[in-house]
Amino acid sequence: MTPFRSPMPLPPSVAPVSTTGGIDLYRIPIRPAKVEIFPGTTTDVLSFGGAFMGPLIRAKAGRRVGVVFTNQLGEAANVHLHGGHTAANSDGHPMDVIEPGGSKPYEYLNRQRGATLWYHAHEHHTEAEHVYRGMHGFYVIDDDAECDLRLPAGPYDVPIMLRDALFDDQHQLVYDDPGNRPTILVNGKVQPFFRVAARKYRFRLLNASTERAFDLRLEGASMTQIASDGGLLPAPVPRPQVGLWAGERVEVVVDFAQVPIGGHVLLLDGDQPLLRFDVVRRVPDGSRLPDRLRPLPPLPAPTVFREVAFNIDFTGDPLPVAQVNGQPYDPERVDFRVRRGTTEVWTVRNADPVPGPFPVPHNFHLHMTQFRVLSRNGGPITLDDAGLKDTVALPPGHTVQVQATFEDFLGQYVFHCHFLEHSWLGMMAQMLIVE
Ligand SMILES: [Cu+2]
């Protein structure tokens, strides 16, 4: 394919069907669809609402959102709002599924800071294939404190979903070896272009791959990070390079003001160009990139300490068994009992042996609350670990310490490796939050 021939689409928008009673209500079918990924042909996908990227839901901090998802797939499905501080019955627990033909209302309270979240399939054993086939969409929480900063907004605030894929000769998605997905899709297109004005933009980057990690950089302009998974950083951070692992989000401001009209800026993964920004016009720029953004919440003193180890037992038959603390996921088992309101430190370890035979990268995703990464391998954290996080990288041999406070909700939540082929093989466990 000739690069930079297709425009990068934006996620489809969706209007609430009702805004009364203090809640914005949406209805989104989960259904098979045919979408145009390659010009002039269609690809079969599983979709939220009929497009390859689900509709962009824009919520406001403190105001409730309800989404009624109707399952028109012919097999069980469900939805998890990744990064959401959500009551257990709306969290999309892997065993809490919507049967074919059924529907389920999910309630999102948005009692959290402005952040870039995403929603995706999470029913146990099919989550990886369903996400791969298109069950992924953006969910952005805006908040007033953030609006006052006058960061780039409106058409200059752009969500960008990155993910990998393997296509056959008929341009159909092949669900097979996660290590063999050579095509990168940017908002559902291969190497698209995006026309920009010579001014500042806010880009909300999401890695919606089931396993792949991106090593992102720009050629022709520079990136300044302003937010991670859970919202704004205390201050902007120049980032020549950003590691973005499966499930993570990073927000950057890019200023195209120094690029001549007609000039280009490339977004690359390593040396592979993913997206070309074409600077096409001058416009006044009333936005700002302030020196200070928003302080992180204070870290209370932790009172409970736990260990979490991820590994894969390759002697499993017929499939390897992926484990947390030596056991594959069992929905009947409560792994951790957490008292509501407690602040805990979890030491999370990639326990696959290094060196080999099979050193495997993992990452750690916690439902229900954002956490802070305190240390990596006993030392300081990296720039990729900074801020409020819900997903953190665990390369072979790595250990991170994370701290979280479990407020507001009771009930059962999972934590797992967000390499979704690992979670479906059992690299998932659950906590029960009790009074
Ligand atoms: Cu893993």
Tab-separated table of N, CA, C and O and ligand atoms in Angstrom, residues 361-362 417 419 422 427, ligand 1:
chain	number	residue	atom	x	y	z
A	361	PRO	N	7.296	-10.755	28.151
A	361	PRO	CA	6.834	-9.519	28.782
A	361	PRO	C	5.384	-9.658	29.254
A	361	PRO	O	4.607	-10.414	28.668
A	362	HIS	N	5.052	-8.963	30.314
A	362	HIS	CA	3.668	-8.873	30.791
A	362	HIS	C	3.400	-7.421	31.129
A	362	HIS	O	4.303	-6.577	31.082
A	417	CYS	N	-2.919	-9.438	33.780
A	417	CYS	CA	-2.019	-9.011	32.723
A	417	CYS	C	-2.891	-8.489	31.588
A	417	CYS	O	-3.878	-9.115	31.204
A	419	PHE	N	-1.955	-8.203	28.546
A	419	PHE	CA	-1.739	-8.939	27.307
A	419	PHE	C	-2.946	-9.879	27.268
A	419	PHE	O	-3.010	-10.847	28.028
A	422	HIS	N	-2.848	-13.478	27.431
A	422	HIS	CA	-2.405	-14.032	28.714
A	422	HIS	C	-3.567	-14.085	29.698
A	422	HIS	O	-3.709	-15.054	30.422
A	427	MET	N	-4.042	-15.540	33.338
A	427	MET	CA	-3.234	-14.584	34.090
A	427	MET	C	-4.111	-13.443	34.611
A	427	MET	O	-4.005	-12.282	34.206
B	1	CU	CU	1.155	-11.375	30.466
